[in-house]
PDB file of C-alpha atoms and ligand atoms in Angstrom:
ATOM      1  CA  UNK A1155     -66.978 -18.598 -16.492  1.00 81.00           C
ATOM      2  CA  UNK A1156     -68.084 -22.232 -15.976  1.00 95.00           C
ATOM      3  CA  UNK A1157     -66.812 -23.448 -12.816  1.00 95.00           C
ATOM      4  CA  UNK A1158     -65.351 -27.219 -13.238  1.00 97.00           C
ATOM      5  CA  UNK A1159     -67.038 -30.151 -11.683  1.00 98.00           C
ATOM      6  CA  UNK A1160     -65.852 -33.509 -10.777  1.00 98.00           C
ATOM      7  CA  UNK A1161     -67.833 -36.158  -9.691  1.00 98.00           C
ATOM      8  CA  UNK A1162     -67.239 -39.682  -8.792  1.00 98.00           C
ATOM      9  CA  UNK A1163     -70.171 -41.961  -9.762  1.00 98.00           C
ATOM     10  CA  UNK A1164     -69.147 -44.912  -7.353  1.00 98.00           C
ATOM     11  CA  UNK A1165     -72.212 -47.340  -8.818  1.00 98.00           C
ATOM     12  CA  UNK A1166     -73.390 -50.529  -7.183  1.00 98.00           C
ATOM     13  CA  UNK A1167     -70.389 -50.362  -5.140  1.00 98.00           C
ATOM     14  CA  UNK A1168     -69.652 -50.211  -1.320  1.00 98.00           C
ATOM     15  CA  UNK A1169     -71.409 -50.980   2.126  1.00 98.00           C
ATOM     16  CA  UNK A1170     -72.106 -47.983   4.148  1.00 98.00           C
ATOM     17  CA  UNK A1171     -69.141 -49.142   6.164  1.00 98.00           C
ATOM     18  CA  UNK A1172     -66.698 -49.007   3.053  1.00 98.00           C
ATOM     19  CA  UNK A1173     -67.936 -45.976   1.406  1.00 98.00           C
ATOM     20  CA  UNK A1174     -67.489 -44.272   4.955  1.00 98.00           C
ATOM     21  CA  UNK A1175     -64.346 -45.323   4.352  1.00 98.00           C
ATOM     22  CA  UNK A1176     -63.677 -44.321   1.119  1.00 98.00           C
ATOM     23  CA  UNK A1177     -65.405 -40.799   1.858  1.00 98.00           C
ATOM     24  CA  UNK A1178     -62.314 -40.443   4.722  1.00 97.00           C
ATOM     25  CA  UNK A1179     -59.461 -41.141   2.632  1.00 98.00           C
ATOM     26  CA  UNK A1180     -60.878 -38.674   0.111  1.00 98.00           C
ATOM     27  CA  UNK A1181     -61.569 -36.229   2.596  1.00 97.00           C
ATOM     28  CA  UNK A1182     -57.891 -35.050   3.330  1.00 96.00           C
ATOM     29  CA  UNK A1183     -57.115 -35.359  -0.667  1.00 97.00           C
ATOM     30  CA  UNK A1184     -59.977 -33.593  -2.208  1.00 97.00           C
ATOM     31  CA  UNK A1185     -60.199 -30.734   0.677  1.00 92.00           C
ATOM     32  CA  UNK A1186     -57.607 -28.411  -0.627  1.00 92.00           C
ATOM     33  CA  UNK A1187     -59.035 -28.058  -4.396  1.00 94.00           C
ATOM     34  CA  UNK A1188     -62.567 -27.421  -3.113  1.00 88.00           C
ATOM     35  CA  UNK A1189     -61.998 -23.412  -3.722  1.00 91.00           C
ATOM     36  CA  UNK A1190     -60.846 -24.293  -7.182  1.00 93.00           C
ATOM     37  CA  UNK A1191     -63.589 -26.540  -8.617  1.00 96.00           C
ATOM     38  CA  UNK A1192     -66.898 -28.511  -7.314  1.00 97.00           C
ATOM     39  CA  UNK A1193     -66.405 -32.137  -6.713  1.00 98.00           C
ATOM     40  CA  UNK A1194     -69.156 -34.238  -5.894  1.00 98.00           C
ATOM     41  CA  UNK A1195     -69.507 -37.696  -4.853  1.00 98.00           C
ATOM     42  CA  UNK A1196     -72.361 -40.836  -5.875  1.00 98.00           C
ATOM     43  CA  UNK A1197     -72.327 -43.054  -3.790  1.00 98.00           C
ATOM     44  CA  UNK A1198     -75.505 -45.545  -3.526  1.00 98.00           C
ATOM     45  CA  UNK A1199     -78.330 -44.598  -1.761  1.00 98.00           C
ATOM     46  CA  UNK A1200     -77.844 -46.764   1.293  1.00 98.00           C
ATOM     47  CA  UNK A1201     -74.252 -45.042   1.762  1.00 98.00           C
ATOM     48  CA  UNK A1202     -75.727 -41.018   1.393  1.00 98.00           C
ATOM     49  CA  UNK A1203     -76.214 -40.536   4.907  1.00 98.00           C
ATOM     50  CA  UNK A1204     -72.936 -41.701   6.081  1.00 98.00           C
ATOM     51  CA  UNK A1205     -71.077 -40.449   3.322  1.00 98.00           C
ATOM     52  CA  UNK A1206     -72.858 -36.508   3.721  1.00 98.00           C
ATOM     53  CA  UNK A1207     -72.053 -36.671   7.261  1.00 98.00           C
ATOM     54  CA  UNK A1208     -68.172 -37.490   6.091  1.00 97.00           C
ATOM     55  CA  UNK A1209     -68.310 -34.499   3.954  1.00 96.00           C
ATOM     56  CA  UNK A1210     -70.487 -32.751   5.951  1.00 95.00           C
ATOM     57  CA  UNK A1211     -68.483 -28.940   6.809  1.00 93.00           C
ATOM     58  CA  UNK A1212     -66.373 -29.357   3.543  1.00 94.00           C
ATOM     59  CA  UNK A1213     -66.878 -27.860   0.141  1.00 92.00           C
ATOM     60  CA  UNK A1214     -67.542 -31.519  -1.652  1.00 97.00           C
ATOM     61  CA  UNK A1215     -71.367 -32.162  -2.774  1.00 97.00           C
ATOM     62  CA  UNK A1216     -73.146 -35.381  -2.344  1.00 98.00           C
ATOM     63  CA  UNK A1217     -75.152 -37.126  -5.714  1.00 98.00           C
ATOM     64  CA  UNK A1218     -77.571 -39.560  -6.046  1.00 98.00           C
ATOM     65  CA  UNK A1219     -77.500 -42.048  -8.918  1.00 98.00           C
ATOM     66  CA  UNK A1220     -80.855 -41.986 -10.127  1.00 98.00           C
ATOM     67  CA  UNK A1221     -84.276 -41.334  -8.983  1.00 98.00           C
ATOM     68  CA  UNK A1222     -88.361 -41.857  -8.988  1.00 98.00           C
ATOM     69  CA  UNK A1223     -90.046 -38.496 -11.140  1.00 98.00           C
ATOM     70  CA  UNK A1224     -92.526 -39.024  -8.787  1.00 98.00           C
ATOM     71  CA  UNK A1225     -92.193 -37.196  -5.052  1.00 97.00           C
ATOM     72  CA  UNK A1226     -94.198 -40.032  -3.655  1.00 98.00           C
ATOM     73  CA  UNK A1227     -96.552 -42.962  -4.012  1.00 98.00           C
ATOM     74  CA  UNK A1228     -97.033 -46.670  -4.759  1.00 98.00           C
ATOM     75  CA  UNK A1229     -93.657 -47.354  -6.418  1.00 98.00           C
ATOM     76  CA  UNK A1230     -92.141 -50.066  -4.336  1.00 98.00           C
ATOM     77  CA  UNK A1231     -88.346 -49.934  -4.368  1.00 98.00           C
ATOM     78  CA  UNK A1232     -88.090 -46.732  -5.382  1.00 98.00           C
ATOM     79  CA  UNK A1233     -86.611 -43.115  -4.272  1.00 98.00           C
ATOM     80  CA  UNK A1234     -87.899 -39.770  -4.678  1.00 98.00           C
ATOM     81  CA  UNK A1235     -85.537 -36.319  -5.045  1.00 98.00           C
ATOM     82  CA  UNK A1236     -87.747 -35.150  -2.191  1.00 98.00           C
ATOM     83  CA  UNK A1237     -86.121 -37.938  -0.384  1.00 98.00           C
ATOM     84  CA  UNK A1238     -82.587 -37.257  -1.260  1.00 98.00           C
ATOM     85  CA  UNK A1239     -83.370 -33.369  -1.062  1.00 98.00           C
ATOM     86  CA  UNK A1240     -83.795 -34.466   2.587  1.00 98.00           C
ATOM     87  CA  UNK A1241     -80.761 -35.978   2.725  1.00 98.00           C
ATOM     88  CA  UNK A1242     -78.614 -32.465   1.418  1.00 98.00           C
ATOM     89  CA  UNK A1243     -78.493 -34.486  -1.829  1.00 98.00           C
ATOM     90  CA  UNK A1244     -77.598 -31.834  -4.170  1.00 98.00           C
ATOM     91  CA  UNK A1245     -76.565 -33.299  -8.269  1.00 98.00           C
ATOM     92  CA  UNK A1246     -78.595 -36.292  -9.455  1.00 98.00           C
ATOM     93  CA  UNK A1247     -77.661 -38.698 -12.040  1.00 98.00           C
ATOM     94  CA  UNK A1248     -80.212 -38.906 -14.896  1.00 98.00           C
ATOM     95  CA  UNK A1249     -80.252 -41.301 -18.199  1.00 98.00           C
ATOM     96  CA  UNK A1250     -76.787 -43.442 -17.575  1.00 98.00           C
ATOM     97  CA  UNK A1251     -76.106 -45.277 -19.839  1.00 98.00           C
ATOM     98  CA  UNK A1252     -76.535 -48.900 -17.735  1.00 98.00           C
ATOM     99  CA  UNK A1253     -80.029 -47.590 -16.639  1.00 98.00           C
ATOM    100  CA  UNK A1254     -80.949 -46.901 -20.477  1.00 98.00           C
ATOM    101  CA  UNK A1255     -79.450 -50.225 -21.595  1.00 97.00           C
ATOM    102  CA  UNK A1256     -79.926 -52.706 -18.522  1.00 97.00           C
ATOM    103  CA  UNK A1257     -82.727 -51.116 -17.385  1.00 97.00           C
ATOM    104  CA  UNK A1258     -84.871 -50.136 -20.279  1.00 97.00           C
ATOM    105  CA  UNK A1259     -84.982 -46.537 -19.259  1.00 98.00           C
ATOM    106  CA  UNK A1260     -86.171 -44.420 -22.658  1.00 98.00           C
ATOM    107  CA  UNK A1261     -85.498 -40.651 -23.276  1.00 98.00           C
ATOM    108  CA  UNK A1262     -89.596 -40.116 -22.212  1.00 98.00           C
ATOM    109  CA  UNK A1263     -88.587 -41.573 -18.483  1.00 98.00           C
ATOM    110  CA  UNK A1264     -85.038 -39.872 -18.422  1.00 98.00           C
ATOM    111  CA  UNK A1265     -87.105 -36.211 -19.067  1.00 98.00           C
ATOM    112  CA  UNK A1266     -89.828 -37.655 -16.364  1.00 98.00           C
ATOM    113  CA  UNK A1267     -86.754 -38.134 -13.667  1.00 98.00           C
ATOM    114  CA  UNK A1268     -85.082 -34.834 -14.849  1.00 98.00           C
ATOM    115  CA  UNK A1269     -88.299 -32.949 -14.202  1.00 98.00           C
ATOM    116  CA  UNK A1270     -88.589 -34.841 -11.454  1.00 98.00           C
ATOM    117  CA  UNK A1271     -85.316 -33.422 -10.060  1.00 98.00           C
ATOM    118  CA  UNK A1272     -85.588 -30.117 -10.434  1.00 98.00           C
ATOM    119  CA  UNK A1273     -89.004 -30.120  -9.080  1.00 97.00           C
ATOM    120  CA  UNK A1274     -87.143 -31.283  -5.874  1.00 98.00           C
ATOM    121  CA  UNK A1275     -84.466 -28.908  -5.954  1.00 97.00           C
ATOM    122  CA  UNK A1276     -82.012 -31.035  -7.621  1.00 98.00           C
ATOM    123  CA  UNK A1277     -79.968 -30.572 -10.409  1.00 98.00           C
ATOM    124  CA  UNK A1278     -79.962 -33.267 -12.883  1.00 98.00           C
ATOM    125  CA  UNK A1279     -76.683 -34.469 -14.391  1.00 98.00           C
ATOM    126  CA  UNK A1280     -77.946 -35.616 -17.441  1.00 98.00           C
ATOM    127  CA  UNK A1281     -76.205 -38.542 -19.311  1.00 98.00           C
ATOM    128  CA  UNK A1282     -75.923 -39.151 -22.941  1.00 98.00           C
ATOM    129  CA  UNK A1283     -73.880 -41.019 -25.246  1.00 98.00           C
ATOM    130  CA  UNK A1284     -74.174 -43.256 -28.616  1.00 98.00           C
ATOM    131  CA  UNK A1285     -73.129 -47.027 -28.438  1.00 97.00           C
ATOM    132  CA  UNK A1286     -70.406 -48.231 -30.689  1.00 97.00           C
ATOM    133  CA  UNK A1287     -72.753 -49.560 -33.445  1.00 97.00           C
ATOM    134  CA  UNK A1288     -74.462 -45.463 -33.507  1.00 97.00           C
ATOM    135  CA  UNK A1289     -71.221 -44.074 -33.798  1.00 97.00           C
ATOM    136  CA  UNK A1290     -69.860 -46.523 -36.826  1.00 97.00           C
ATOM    137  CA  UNK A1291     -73.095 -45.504 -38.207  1.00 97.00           C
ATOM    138  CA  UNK A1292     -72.176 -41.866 -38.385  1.00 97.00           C
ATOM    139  CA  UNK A1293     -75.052 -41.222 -35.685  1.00 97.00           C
ATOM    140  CA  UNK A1294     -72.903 -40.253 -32.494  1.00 98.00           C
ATOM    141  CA  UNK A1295     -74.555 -36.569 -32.549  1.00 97.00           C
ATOM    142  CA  UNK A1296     -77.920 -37.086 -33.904  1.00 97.00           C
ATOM    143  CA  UNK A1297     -78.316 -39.887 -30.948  1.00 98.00           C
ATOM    144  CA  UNK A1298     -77.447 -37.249 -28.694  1.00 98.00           C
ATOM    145  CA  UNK A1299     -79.621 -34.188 -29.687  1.00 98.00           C
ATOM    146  CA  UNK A1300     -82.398 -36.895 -29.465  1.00 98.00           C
ATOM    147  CA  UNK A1301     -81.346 -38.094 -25.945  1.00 98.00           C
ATOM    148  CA  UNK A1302     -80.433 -34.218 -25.127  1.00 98.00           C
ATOM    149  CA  UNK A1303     -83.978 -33.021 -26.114  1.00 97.00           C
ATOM    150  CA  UNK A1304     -85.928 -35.416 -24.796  1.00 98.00           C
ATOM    151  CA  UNK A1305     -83.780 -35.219 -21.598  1.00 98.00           C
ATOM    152  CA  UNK A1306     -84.395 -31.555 -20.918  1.00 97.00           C
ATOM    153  CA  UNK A1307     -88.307 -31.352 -22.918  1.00 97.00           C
ATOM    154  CA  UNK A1308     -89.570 -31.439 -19.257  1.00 97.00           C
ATOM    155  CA  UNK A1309     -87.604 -28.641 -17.433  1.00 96.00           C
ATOM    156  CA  UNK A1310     -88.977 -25.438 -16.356  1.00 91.00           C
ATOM    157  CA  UNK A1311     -85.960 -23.898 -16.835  1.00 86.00           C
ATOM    158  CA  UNK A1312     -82.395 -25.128 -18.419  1.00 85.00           C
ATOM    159  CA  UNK A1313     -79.575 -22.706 -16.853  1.00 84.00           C
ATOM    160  CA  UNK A1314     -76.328 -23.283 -15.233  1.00 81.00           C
ATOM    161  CA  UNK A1315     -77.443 -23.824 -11.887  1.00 89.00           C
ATOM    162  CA  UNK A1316     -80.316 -26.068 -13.001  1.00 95.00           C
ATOM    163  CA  UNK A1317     -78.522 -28.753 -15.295  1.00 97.00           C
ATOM    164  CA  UNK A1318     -75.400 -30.355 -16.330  1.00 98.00           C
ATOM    165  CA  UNK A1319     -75.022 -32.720 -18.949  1.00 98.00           C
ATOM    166  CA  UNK A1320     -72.385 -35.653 -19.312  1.00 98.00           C
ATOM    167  CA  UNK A1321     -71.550 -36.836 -22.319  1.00 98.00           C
ATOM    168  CA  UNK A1322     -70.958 -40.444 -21.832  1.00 98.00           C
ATOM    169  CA  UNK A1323     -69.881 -42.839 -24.605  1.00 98.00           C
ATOM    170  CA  UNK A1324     -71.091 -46.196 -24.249  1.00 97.00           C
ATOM    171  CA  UNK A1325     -67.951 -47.951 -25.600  1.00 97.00           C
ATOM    172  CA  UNK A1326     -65.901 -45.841 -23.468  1.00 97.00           C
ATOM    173  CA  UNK A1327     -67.755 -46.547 -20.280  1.00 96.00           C
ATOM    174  CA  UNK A1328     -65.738 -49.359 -18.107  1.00 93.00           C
ATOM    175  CA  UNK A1329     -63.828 -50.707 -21.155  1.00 95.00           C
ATOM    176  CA  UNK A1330     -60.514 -48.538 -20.853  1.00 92.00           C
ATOM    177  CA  UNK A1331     -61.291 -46.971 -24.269  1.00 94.00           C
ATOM    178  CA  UNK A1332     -61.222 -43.351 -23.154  1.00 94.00           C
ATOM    179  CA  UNK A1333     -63.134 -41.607 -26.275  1.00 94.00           C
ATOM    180  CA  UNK A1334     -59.669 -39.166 -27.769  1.00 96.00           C
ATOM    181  CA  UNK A1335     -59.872 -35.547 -26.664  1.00 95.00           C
ATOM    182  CA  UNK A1336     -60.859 -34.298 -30.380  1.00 96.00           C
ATOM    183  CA  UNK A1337     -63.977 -36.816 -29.853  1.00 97.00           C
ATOM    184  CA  UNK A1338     -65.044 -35.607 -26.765  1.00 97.00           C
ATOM    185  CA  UNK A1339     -64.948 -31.962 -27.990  1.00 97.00           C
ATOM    186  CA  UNK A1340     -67.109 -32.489 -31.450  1.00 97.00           C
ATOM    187  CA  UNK A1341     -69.347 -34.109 -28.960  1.00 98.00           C
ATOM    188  CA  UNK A1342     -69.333 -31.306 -26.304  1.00 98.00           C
ATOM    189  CA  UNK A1343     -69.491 -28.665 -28.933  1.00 98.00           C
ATOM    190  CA  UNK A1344     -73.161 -30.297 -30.445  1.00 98.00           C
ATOM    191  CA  UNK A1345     -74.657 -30.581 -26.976  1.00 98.00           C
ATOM    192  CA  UNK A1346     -73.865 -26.751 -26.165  1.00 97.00           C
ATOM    193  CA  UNK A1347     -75.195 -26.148 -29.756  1.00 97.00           C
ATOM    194  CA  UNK A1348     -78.691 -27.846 -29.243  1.00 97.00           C
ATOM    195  CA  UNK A1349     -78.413 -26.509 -25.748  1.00 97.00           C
ATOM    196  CA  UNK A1350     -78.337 -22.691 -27.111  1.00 96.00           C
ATOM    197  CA  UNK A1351     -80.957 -23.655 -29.969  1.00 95.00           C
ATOM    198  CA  UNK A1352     -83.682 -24.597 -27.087  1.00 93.00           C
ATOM    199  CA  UNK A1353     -82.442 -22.458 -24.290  1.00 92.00           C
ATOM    200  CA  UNK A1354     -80.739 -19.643 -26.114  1.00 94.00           C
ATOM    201  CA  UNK A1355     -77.142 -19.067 -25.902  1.00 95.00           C
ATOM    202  CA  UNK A1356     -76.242 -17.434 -22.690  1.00 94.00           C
ATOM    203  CA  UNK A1357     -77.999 -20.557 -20.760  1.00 94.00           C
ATOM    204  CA  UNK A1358     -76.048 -23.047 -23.004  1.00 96.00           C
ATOM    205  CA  UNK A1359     -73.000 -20.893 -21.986  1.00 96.00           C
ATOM    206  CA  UNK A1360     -73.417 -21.634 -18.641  1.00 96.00           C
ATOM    207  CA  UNK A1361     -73.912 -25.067 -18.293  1.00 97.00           C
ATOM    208  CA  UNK A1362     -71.066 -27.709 -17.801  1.00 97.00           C
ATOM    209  CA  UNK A1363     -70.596 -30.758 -20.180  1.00 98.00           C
ATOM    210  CA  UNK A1364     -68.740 -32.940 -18.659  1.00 98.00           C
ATOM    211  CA  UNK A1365     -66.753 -35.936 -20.247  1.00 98.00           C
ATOM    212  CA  UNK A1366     -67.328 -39.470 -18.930  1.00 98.00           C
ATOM    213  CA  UNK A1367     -65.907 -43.373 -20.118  1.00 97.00           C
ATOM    214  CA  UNK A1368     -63.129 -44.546 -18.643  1.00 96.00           C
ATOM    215  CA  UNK A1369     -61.409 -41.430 -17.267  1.00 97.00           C
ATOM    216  CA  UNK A1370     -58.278 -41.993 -15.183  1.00 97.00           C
ATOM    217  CA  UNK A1371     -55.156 -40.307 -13.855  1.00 97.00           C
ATOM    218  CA  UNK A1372     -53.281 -41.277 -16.904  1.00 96.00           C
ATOM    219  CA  UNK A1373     -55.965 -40.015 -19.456  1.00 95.00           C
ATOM    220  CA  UNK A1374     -57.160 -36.872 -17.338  1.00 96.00           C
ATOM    221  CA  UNK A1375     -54.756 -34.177 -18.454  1.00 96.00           C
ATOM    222  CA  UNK A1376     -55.126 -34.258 -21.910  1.00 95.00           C
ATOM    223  CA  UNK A1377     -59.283 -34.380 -21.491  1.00 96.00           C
ATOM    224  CA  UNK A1378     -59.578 -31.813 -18.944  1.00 96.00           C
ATOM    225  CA  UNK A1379     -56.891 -29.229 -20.518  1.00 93.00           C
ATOM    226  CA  UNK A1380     -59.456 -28.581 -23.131  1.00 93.00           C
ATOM    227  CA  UNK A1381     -61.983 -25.693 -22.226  1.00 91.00           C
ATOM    228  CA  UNK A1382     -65.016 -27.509 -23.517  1.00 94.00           C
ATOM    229  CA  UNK A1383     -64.264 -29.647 -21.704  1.00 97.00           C
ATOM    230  CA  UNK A1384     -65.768 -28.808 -18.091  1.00 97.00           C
ATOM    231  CA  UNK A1385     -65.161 -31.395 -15.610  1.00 98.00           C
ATOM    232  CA  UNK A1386     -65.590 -34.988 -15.811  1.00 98.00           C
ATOM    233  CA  UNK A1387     -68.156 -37.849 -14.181  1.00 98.00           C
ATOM    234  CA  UNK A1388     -65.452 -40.958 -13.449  1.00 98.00           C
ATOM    235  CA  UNK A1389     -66.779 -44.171 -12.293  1.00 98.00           C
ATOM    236  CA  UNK A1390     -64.225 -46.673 -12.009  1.00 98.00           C
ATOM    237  CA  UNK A1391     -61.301 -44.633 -11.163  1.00 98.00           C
ATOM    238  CA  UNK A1392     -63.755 -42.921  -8.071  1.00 98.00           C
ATOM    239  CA  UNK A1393     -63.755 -45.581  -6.144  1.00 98.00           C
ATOM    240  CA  UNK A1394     -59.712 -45.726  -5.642  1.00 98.00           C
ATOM    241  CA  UNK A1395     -59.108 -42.285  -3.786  1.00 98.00           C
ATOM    242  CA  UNK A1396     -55.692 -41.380  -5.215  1.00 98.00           C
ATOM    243  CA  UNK A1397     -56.757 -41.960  -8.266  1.00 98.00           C
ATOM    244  CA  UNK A1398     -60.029 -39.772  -8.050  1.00 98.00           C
ATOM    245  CA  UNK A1399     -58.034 -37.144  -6.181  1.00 98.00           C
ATOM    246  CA  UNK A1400     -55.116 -37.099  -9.425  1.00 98.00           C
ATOM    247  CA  UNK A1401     -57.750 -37.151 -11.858  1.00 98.00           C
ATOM    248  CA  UNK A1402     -59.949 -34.086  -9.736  1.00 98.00           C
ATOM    249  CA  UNK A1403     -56.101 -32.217  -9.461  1.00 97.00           C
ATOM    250  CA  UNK A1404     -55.811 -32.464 -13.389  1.00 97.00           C
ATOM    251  CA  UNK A1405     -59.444 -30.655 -13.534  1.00 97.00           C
ATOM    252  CA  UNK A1406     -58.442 -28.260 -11.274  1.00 95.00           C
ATOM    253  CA  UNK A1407     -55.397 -27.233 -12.967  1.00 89.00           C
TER     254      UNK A1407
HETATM  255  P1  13P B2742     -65.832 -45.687 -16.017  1.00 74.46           P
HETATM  256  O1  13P B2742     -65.064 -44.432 -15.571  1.00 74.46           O
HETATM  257  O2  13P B2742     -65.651 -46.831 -15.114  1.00 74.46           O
HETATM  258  O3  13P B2742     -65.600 -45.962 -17.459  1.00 74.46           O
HETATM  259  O4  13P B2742     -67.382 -45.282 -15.879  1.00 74.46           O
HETATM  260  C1  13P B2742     -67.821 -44.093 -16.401  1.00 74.46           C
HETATM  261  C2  13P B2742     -69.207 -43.860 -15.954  1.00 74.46           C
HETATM  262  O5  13P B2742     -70.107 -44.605 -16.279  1.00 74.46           O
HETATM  263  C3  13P B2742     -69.456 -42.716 -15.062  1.00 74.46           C
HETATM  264  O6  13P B2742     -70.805 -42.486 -14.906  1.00 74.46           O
END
């Protein structure tokens, strides 16, 4: 049985001082589900010390947003999983979309920074998704196998406790278009497909596939009712806490 897994991707938002904030008015609201489902939070890297010492003693997980394959060296800007290992870092966003688009990331890189996470004790949540012109196309799953592959080429091992994947329209992602439940699932159904084709089919059993674009409290209940369906990655909606919390009690229920 897959356990459920919410996480709040909270972007290029917040000070230290206002994502301490927003970690303490989650606190009270997300503490009673934590027996019934993993929630993790993302907040940027200059807010993951303040934010894991909020959550510190609680059942709630702290997630980077992205990360250097390397452990170490001459990249200037940059941050290694060793360094958010350090910080009780445990999930890792890999391959969002806005890195692959605004950022030029390509499926090569995305399987470097997977790799990279696991080699540092992270799991990877690996994002994938087709843009609106690949999905008028008819190309929604074949971009994804390719994204999916390439994403996972690089890991020693592809298991449960070592990956989850989000499937992440683009066209859903901050524009209110929630992809429809029935989308989602064809979606969710390939990845777990390719997933058991590569790593066999009690590994793809057991890994999540969460459902990300424009989740909310509103549109939660119908996604997350659906068993392939096994947690959601919310950005927009994370950052308001009642509205993470509703959307995290519609997972859990
Ligand atoms: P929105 O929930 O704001 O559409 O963002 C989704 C997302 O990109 C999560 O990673």
């Amino acid at each position: 049985m897959r356990r459920r897994l919410v996480c709040g991707n909270w972007k290029m938002n917040g000070t230290e001082e206002e994502s301490a904030a927003l970690a303490a008015s989650l606190l009270p609201l997300l503490a009673p589900l934590g027996d019934r489902l993993e929630i993790a939070l993302a907040p940027p890297f200059t807010s993951l010390r303040t934010v894991g010492e909020k959550i510190q003693g609680s059942r709630i997980q702290l997630a980077a947003q992205d990360l250097h394959p390397a452990s170490h060296g001459a990249f200037t800007g940059e941050i290694s999983g060793r360094m958010l290992t350090a910080l009780h870092v445990r999930y890792v966003i890999v391959g969002h979309s806005e890195r692959r688009r605004l950022f030029r990331e390509t499926n090569e890189e995305i399987g470097r920074k997977a790799a990279g996470a696991a080699a540092a004790g992270l799991v990877p949540i690996l994002c994938v998704g087709e843009d609106e012109a690949e999905r008028l196309d008819g190309r929604t799953l074949g971009v994804i196998e390719e994204q999916l592959l390439a994403g996972i080429a690089r890991l020693p091992s592809t298991g449960g406790d070592t990956l989850v994947v989000a499937y992440e329209p683009v066209w859903a992602i901050g524009t209110g278009r929630t992809a429809t439940p029935d989308q989602a699932i064809e979606a969710h159904r390939a990845i777990r497909s390719c997933l058991a084709r590569r790593a066999g089919e009690d590994a793809a059993a057991s890994i999540r596939i969460l459902y990300g674009g424009s989740v909310t409290p509103e549109t939660a209940t119908a996604m997350l009712s659906r068993p392939d369906i096994d947690g959601a990655l919310v950005g927009g909606a994370s950052l308001v806490a009642e509205s993470f919390a509703a959307i995290t009690r519609a997972a859990a229920s």
